[in-house]
CSV table of C-alpha atoms in Angstrom, one decimal:
chain,number,residue,atom,x,y,z
A,23,UNK,CA,28.2,-101.5,-90.3
A,24,UNK,CA,26.4,-101.4,-93.6
A,25,UNK,CA,23.8,-99.1,-95.1
A,26,UNK,CA,22.1,-102.0,-96.8
A,27,UNK,CA,18.3,-102.0,-96.4
A,28,UNK,CA,15.9,-104.7,-97.5
A,29,UNK,CA,12.4,-103.5,-98.4
A,30,UNK,CA,9.3,-105.4,-99.6
A,31,UNK,CA,6.9,-103.6,-101.9
A,32,UNK,CA,3.5,-105.3,-102.2
A,33,UNK,CA,0.3,-104.1,-103.9
A,34,UNK,CA,-3.2,-105.0,-104.9
A,35,UNK,CA,-3.8,-107.9,-102.5
A,36,UNK,CA,-7.5,-107.6,-103.1
A,37,UNK,CA,-9.0,-109.6,-100.3
A,38,UNK,CA,-12.3,-111.0,-101.7
A,39,UNK,CA,-10.4,-112.3,-104.6
A,40,UNK,CA,-7.1,-112.9,-102.9
A,41,UNK,CA,-4.5,-115.5,-103.9
A,42,UNK,CA,-3.9,-117.4,-100.7
A,43,UNK,CA,-1.0,-119.4,-102.0
A,44,UNK,CA,0.8,-116.1,-102.9
A,45,UNK,CA,-0.1,-114.5,-99.6
A,46,UNK,CA,1.1,-117.4,-97.6
A,47,UNK,CA,4.4,-117.4,-99.5
A,48,UNK,CA,4.9,-113.6,-99.0
A,49,UNK,CA,4.1,-113.9,-95.3
A,50,UNK,CA,6.7,-116.7,-95.0
A,51,UNK,CA,9.3,-114.6,-96.9
A,52,UNK,CA,8.7,-111.6,-94.6
A,53,UNK,CA,9.1,-113.8,-91.5
A,54,UNK,CA,12.3,-115.5,-92.8
A,55,UNK,CA,14.0,-112.5,-94.5
A,56,UNK,CA,13.0,-109.9,-91.9
A,57,UNK,CA,12.8,-106.8,-94.3
A,58,UNK,CA,13.5,-103.4,-92.7
A,59,UNK,CA,10.0,-102.3,-93.9
A,60,UNK,CA,7.1,-103.4,-96.0
A,61,UNK,CA,5.2,-100.9,-98.2
A,62,UNK,CA,1.7,-102.0,-99.4
A,63,UNK,CA,0.5,-99.6,-102.1
A,64,UNK,CA,-3.2,-100.0,-102.0
A,65,UNK,CA,-6.2,-102.0,-103.0
A,66,UNK,CA,-6.4,-104.2,-99.9
A,67,UNK,CA,-9.9,-105.4,-100.9
A,68,UNK,CA,-12.1,-106.0,-103.9
A,69,UNK,CA,-15.3,-104.1,-102.9
A,70,UNK,CA,-14.4,-102.6,-99.5
A,71,UNK,CA,-16.7,-104.9,-97.7
A,72,UNK,CA,-16.4,-105.4,-94.0
A,73,UNK,CA,-15.5,-109.1,-94.3
A,74,UNK,CA,-12.8,-108.2,-96.9
A,75,UNK,CA,-11.3,-105.6,-94.7
A,76,UNK,CA,-11.4,-107.8,-91.6
A,77,UNK,CA,-9.4,-110.5,-93.5
A,78,UNK,CA,-7.0,-107.9,-95.0
A,79,UNK,CA,-6.3,-106.2,-91.7
A,80,UNK,CA,-5.8,-109.5,-89.9
A,81,UNK,CA,-3.2,-110.5,-92.5
A,82,UNK,CA,-1.4,-107.2,-92.4
A,83,UNK,CA,-1.3,-107.2,-88.6
A,84,UNK,CA,0.3,-110.7,-88.8
A,85,UNK,CA,3.3,-109.5,-90.8
A,86,UNK,CA,6.5,-109.6,-88.9
A,87,UNK,CA,7.9,-106.2,-90.0
A,88,UNK,CA,7.2,-102.4,-89.9
A,89,UNK,CA,4.4,-101.8,-92.5
A,90,UNK,CA,3.0,-98.7,-94.2
A,91,UNK,CA,-0.2,-99.0,-96.2
A,92,UNK,CA,-1.6,-96.8,-98.9
A,93,UNK,CA,-5.3,-96.7,-99.7
A,94,UNK,CA,-6.4,-97.7,-103.2
A,95,UNK,CA,-9.5,-96.9,-105.1
A,96,UNK,CA,-11.0,-100.4,-104.2
A,97,UNK,CA,-10.6,-99.5,-100.5
A,98,UNK,CA,-13.3,-96.7,-100.4
A,99,UNK,CA,-16.8,-97.9,-99.7
A,100,UNK,CA,-18.6,-98.9,-103.0
A,101,UNK,CA,-22.1,-99.4,-101.8
A,102,UNK,CA,-22.5,-97.0,-98.8
A,103,UNK,CA,-22.0,-93.5,-100.2
A,104,UNK,CA,-22.8,-91.9,-96.9
A,105,UNK,CA,-19.9,-93.7,-95.3
A,106,UNK,CA,-17.7,-93.1,-98.4
A,107,UNK,CA,-18.1,-89.3,-98.0
A,108,UNK,CA,-18.4,-89.1,-94.2
A,109,UNK,CA,-16.0,-91.7,-92.9
A,110,UNK,CA,-14.2,-93.5,-95.7
A,111,UNK,CA,-11.5,-95.1,-93.5
A,112,UNK,CA,-13.8,-96.5,-90.8
A,113,UNK,CA,-13.4,-100.0,-92.0
A,114,UNK,CA,-9.6,-100.0,-91.6
A,115,UNK,CA,-9.4,-98.4,-88.2
A,116,UNK,CA,-7.7,-101.6,-86.8
A,117,UNK,CA,-4.6,-100.7,-88.8
A,118,UNK,CA,-4.9,-96.9,-88.6
A,119,UNK,CA,-1.4,-96.7,-87.2
A,120,UNK,CA,-0.1,-98.1,-90.5
A,121,UNK,CA,-2.3,-96.2,-93.0
A,122,UNK,CA,-0.4,-93.5,-94.8
A,123,UNK,CA,2.3,-93.6,-92.2
A,124,UNK,CA,5.9,-92.6,-92.8
A,125,UNK,CA,8.7,-95.1,-92.1
A,126,UNK,CA,12.0,-93.6,-91.2
A,127,UNK,CA,15.1,-95.8,-91.6
A,128,UNK,CA,18.8,-94.8,-91.5
A,129,UNK,CA,19.5,-93.1,-94.8
A,130,UNK,CA,16.1,-93.8,-96.3
A,131,UNK,CA,12.4,-93.0,-95.6
A,132,UNK,CA,9.1,-94.2,-97.1
A,133,UNK,CA,6.8,-91.2,-97.4
A,134,UNK,CA,3.1,-91.5,-98.4
A,135,UNK,CA,1.3,-89.5,-101.1
A,136,UNK,CA,-2.5,-90.2,-101.3
A,137,UNK,CA,-3.9,-90.5,-104.9
A,138,UNK,CA,-7.5,-91.6,-104.1
A,139,UNK,CA,-10.5,-89.2,-103.7
A,140,UNK,CA,-13.9,-89.8,-102.3
A,141,UNK,CA,-15.3,-88.3,-105.4
A,142,UNK,CA,-14.1,-86.8,-108.7
A,143,UNK,CA,-15.6,-84.4,-111.3
A,144,UNK,CA,-15.4,-87.2,-113.9
A,145,UNK,CA,-17.3,-90.5,-114.3
A,146,UNK,CA,-14.4,-92.9,-113.6
A,147,UNK,CA,-13.6,-92.6,-109.9
A,148,UNK,CA,-11.1,-95.5,-110.0
A,149,UNK,CA,-8.4,-93.3,-111.5
A,150,UNK,CA,-5.9,-91.3,-109.5
A,151,UNK,CA,-6.1,-87.7,-108.4
A,152,UNK,CA,-3.4,-85.8,-106.4
A,153,UNK,CA,-4.9,-83.0,-104.5
A,154,UNK,CA,-2.9,-79.9,-103.6
A,155,UNK,CA,-3.3,-80.8,-99.9
A,156,UNK,CA,-2.0,-84.3,-100.3
A,157,UNK,CA,1.0,-83.1,-102.4
A,158,UNK,CA,1.8,-80.4,-99.8
A,159,UNK,CA,1.8,-82.9,-97.0
A,160,UNK,CA,4.1,-85.2,-98.9
A,161,UNK,CA,6.5,-82.5,-99.9
A,162,UNK,CA,6.6,-81.1,-96.4
A,163,UNK,CA,7.5,-84.6,-95.1
A,164,UNK,CA,10.3,-84.9,-97.6
A,165,UNK,CA,11.6,-81.4,-96.9
A,166,UNK,CA,11.7,-82.3,-93.2
A,167,UNK,CA,13.9,-85.3,-93.6
A,168,UNK,CA,17.5,-85.0,-92.2
A,169,UNK,CA,20.1,-84.0,-94.7
A,170,UNK,CA,21.4,-87.0,-96.7
A,171,UNK,CA,18.2,-89.1,-96.3
A,172,UNK,CA,16.5,-90.1,-99.5
A,173,UNK,CA,12.8,-90.7,-99.9
A,174,UNK,CA,10.7,-93.5,-101.5
A,175,UNK,CA,7.3,-92.0,-102.2
A,176,UNK,CA,4.4,-94.5,-101.8
A,177,UNK,CA,1.3,-94.0,-103.9
A,178,UNK,CA,-1.4,-96.2,-105.2
A,179,UNK,CA,-1.8,-94.9,-108.8
A,180,UNK,CA,1.2,-94.4,-111.0
A,181,UNK,CA,1.9,-90.6,-111.3
A,182,UNK,CA,1.3,-90.7,-115.0
A,183,UNK,CA,-1.0,-88.3,-116.9
A,184,UNK,CA,-1.8,-89.6,-120.4
A,185,UNK,CA,-4.3,-89.0,-123.1
A,186,UNK,CA,-6.8,-86.3,-122.7
A,187,UNK,CA,-8.3,-84.8,-119.6
A,188,UNK,CA,-11.1,-87.4,-119.7
A,189,UNK,CA,-8.7,-90.3,-119.8
A,190,UNK,CA,-5.9,-89.1,-117.6
A,191,UNK,CA,-4.7,-91.9,-115.4
A,192,UNK,CA,-3.7,-89.7,-112.5
A,193,UNK,CA,-4.9,-86.1,-112.5
A,194,UNK,CA,-2.1,-83.7,-111.4
A,195,UNK,CA,0.3,-86.6,-111.5
A,196,UNK,CA,2.7,-84.6,-113.7
A,197,UNK,CA,2.6,-81.7,-111.2
A,198,UNK,CA,3.6,-84.1,-108.4
A,199,UNK,CA,6.4,-85.5,-110.5
A,200,UNK,CA,7.8,-82.1,-111.3
A,201,UNK,CA,7.9,-81.3,-107.5
A,202,UNK,CA,9.4,-84.7,-106.6
A,203,UNK,CA,12.1,-84.3,-109.2
A,204,UNK,CA,13.5,-81.3,-107.3
A,205,UNK,CA,13.9,-83.3,-104.1
A,206,UNK,CA,15.9,-86.3,-102.8
A,207,UNK,CA,13.5,-88.9,-104.1
A,208,UNK,CA,14.9,-92.3,-105.0
A,209,UNK,CA,11.7,-93.6,-106.6
A,210,UNK,CA,7.9,-93.5,-106.5
A,211,UNK,CA,6.4,-96.8,-105.5
A,212,UNK,CA,2.9,-97.6,-106.9
A,213,UNK,CA,0.4,-100.4,-107.6
A,214,UNK,CA,-2.9,-100.3,-109.5
A,215,UNK,CA,-1.6,-101.7,-112.8
A,216,UNK,CA,-1.2,-105.3,-111.5
A,217,UNK,CA,2.0,-105.7,-113.5
A,218,UNK,CA,5.5,-104.7,-112.3
A,219,UNK,CA,7.5,-101.9,-114.0
A,220,UNK,CA,10.6,-99.8,-113.5
A,221,UNK,CA,10.8,-96.8,-115.7
A,222,UNK,CA,12.2,-93.3,-115.7
A,223,UNK,CA,9.7,-90.5,-116.1
A,224,UNK,CA,10.9,-87.2,-117.7
A,225,UNK,CA,10.0,-83.9,-116.1
A,226,UNK,CA,11.0,-80.3,-116.6
A,227,UNK,CA,13.3,-80.7,-113.6
A,228,UNK,CA,14.9,-84.0,-114.4
A,229,UNK,CA,13.9,-87.7,-114.2
A,230,UNK,CA,11.9,-89.5,-111.6
A,231,UNK,CA,12.1,-93.2,-111.2
A,232,UNK,CA,8.7,-95.0,-111.0
A,233,UNK,CA,8.5,-98.5,-109.7
A,234,UNK,CA,5.3,-100.5,-109.9
A,235,UNK,CA,4.4,-103.7,-108.0
A,236,UNK,CA,2.3,-106.5,-109.4
A,237,UNK,CA,-0.7,-108.0,-107.7
A,238,UNK,CA,-1.0,-110.7,-105.0
A,239,UNK,CA,-4.5,-111.6,-106.0
A,240,UNK,CA,-6.3,-113.7,-108.6
A,241,UNK,CA,-6.9,-110.5,-110.6
A,242,UNK,CA,-3.8,-110.8,-112.8
A,243,UNK,CA,-3.2,-108.9,-116.0
A,244,UNK,CA,-0.2,-110.2,-118.0
A,245,UNK,CA,2.0,-111.5,-115.3
A,246,UNK,CA,1.5,-113.9,-112.4
A,247,UNK,CA,1.2,-112.8,-108.7
A,248,UNK,CA,4.3,-111.1,-107.5
A,249,UNK,CA,5.9,-108.5,-105.2
A,250,UNK,CA,9.0,-106.3,-105.4
A,251,UNK,CA,12.1,-106.9,-103.3
A,252,UNK,CA,14.0,-103.7,-103.1
A,253,UNK,CA,17.6,-103.6,-101.9
A,254,UNK,CA,19.2,-100.2,-101.0
A,255,UNK,CA,23.0,-100.2,-100.5
A,256,UNK,CA,23.3,-96.5,-99.8
A,257,UNK,CA,24.0,-95.7,-103.4
A,258,UNK,CA,21.8,-97.8,-105.7
A,259,UNK,CA,18.2,-99.2,-105.4
A,260,UNK,CA,17.9,-102.6,-106.9
A,261,UNK,CA,14.6,-104.2,-107.8
A,262,UNK,CA,13.9,-107.9,-108.0
A,263,UNK,CA,10.4,-109.0,-109.0
A,264,UNK,CA,9.7,-112.1,-106.8
A,265,UNK,CA,7.1,-114.6,-108.1
A,266,UNK,CA,6.3,-118.3,-107.6
A,267,UNK,CA,6.7,-119.1,-111.3
A,268,UNK,CA,10.4,-118.6,-111.4
A,269,UNK,CA,10.1,-115.9,-114.1
A,270,UNK,CA,13.0,-113.4,-114.3
A,271,UNK,CA,12.6,-109.8,-113.2
A,272,UNK,CA,13.2,-108.6,-116.8
A,273,UNK,CA,10.3,-110.8,-118.1
A,274,UNK,CA,8.0,-109.8,-115.3
A,275,UNK,CA,8.2,-106.1,-116.0
A,276,UNK,CA,6.1,-104.3,-118.5
A,277,UNK,CA,7.8,-101.6,-120.6
A,278,UNK,CA,5.4,-98.7,-119.9
A,279,UNK,CA,2.4,-97.8,-117.8
A,280,UNK,CA,-0.8,-98.5,-119.9
A,281,UNK,CA,-3.4,-95.8,-120.3
A,282,UNK,CA,-6.1,-98.3,-119.3
A,283,UNK,CA,-4.5,-99.6,-116.1
A,284,UNK,CA,-7.4,-101.9,-115.2
A,285,UNK,CA,-6.9,-105.7,-115.2
A,286,UNK,CA,-9.7,-108.0,-116.3
A,287,UNK,CA,-12.7,-107.8,-114.0
A,288,UNK,CA,-12.6,-111.5,-113.2
A,289,UNK,CA,-9.9,-114.1,-113.3
A,290,UNK,CA,-11.7,-116.0,-116.1
A,291,UNK,CA,-11.7,-113.0,-118.4
A,292,UNK,CA,-9.3,-112.9,-121.3
A,293,UNK,CA,-5.9,-111.5,-120.3
A,294,UNK,CA,-5.4,-107.9,-121.6
A,295,UNK,CA,-2.1,-107.2,-123.2
A,296,UNK,CA,-0.1,-104.8,-120.9
A,297,UNK,CA,3.3,-105.0,-122.5
A,298,UNK,CA,5.7,-107.9,-122.6
A,299,UNK,CA,3.9,-111.1,-121.8
A,300,UNK,CA,6.4,-113.4,-120.0
A,301,UNK,CA,7.4,-116.8,-121.2
A,302,UNK,CA,7.0,-119.3,-118.4
A,303,UNK,CA,9.9,-121.7,-118.3
A,304,UNK,CA,10.0,-124.6,-115.9
A,305,UNK,CA,12.3,-124.0,-112.9
A,306,UNK,CA,15.7,-125.4,-113.0
A,307,UNK,CA,16.3,-128.0,-110.2
C-alpha cells in the first residue's frame, strides 16, 4: 500500500472564452489518469452569464473524479446586481455539492477558503478579500482534521498583499497566511493570475508554500493554457505544469505573483509581461 496521491489543479477555465482544445485534453487526462481529486480554483466563466455557467457546469459534471470548485471574481453576476447581492450562487446550483466543498483523502485534505466578496469598499471588486468568517471556517476545518493529515487550502486569489491598501491584491491575505503557517498546511492552491507559480511566502510564523495554476482559456497572459499535476507521496508534494506545447515546468512558472494579476482583456491584446516568458521549443519525437 502506498500513500501516493495524484491531484489535478485547474483554474480559470472561463467558459465564454474557453479553449476547447485544452478542455478536451484535460477531460481525457482525467478519464485516463483517474486522479484522486480535482481542485478548480475559480473563474468558471467570463461574465457569469447563464449560458456560460450552463456550459461550465456541464463540463465539470462530466469529469470522472471527485471535484471541488472555488468561486472566482468572474463567477459573481456582473449585470444583475440584485442577484449578485441576494443570491450570487444561484447560477451554479447544479454543482452546489462541489462548490467550496472539502475533499478528504487518506493523509491529505483539500480545504476551501473563499476570497471573493459580493462587494468591497474599494473600486476594484475583482481583487481578493478574506473575511474573518471565511478564514474562521477554513481554520476550523483544518483544526478538525485527524492527526497526521495535511491540508491543501484552495482559494481563487493568491494570498498576497502588495503595494498600498488601494492596490492590495488580496485584502487580509497576510493575516490568512500567518494563521495557515501555524497549521499542517502543505500549500495554498490558487488561480486568478493565469500563469503558474510555486513560491514560498514568508510569515512571522514561518513559510507557506503558494502554488498557482495557469488558465485553460484563451485569456492567456505569458504562458499557454495549462494545469498543475500534483503528486503527494506522503512526504513531498511535487508539481508538474502540464501543457500542450511541451514546455517544461520550470519555463512555465513565473517567479513571483504580479501586483496586477489581470491578463489582457481579450486574446488579441498584447501579452503583458508576468515574469519569465517561456521559449517554445518543438516537441522531440
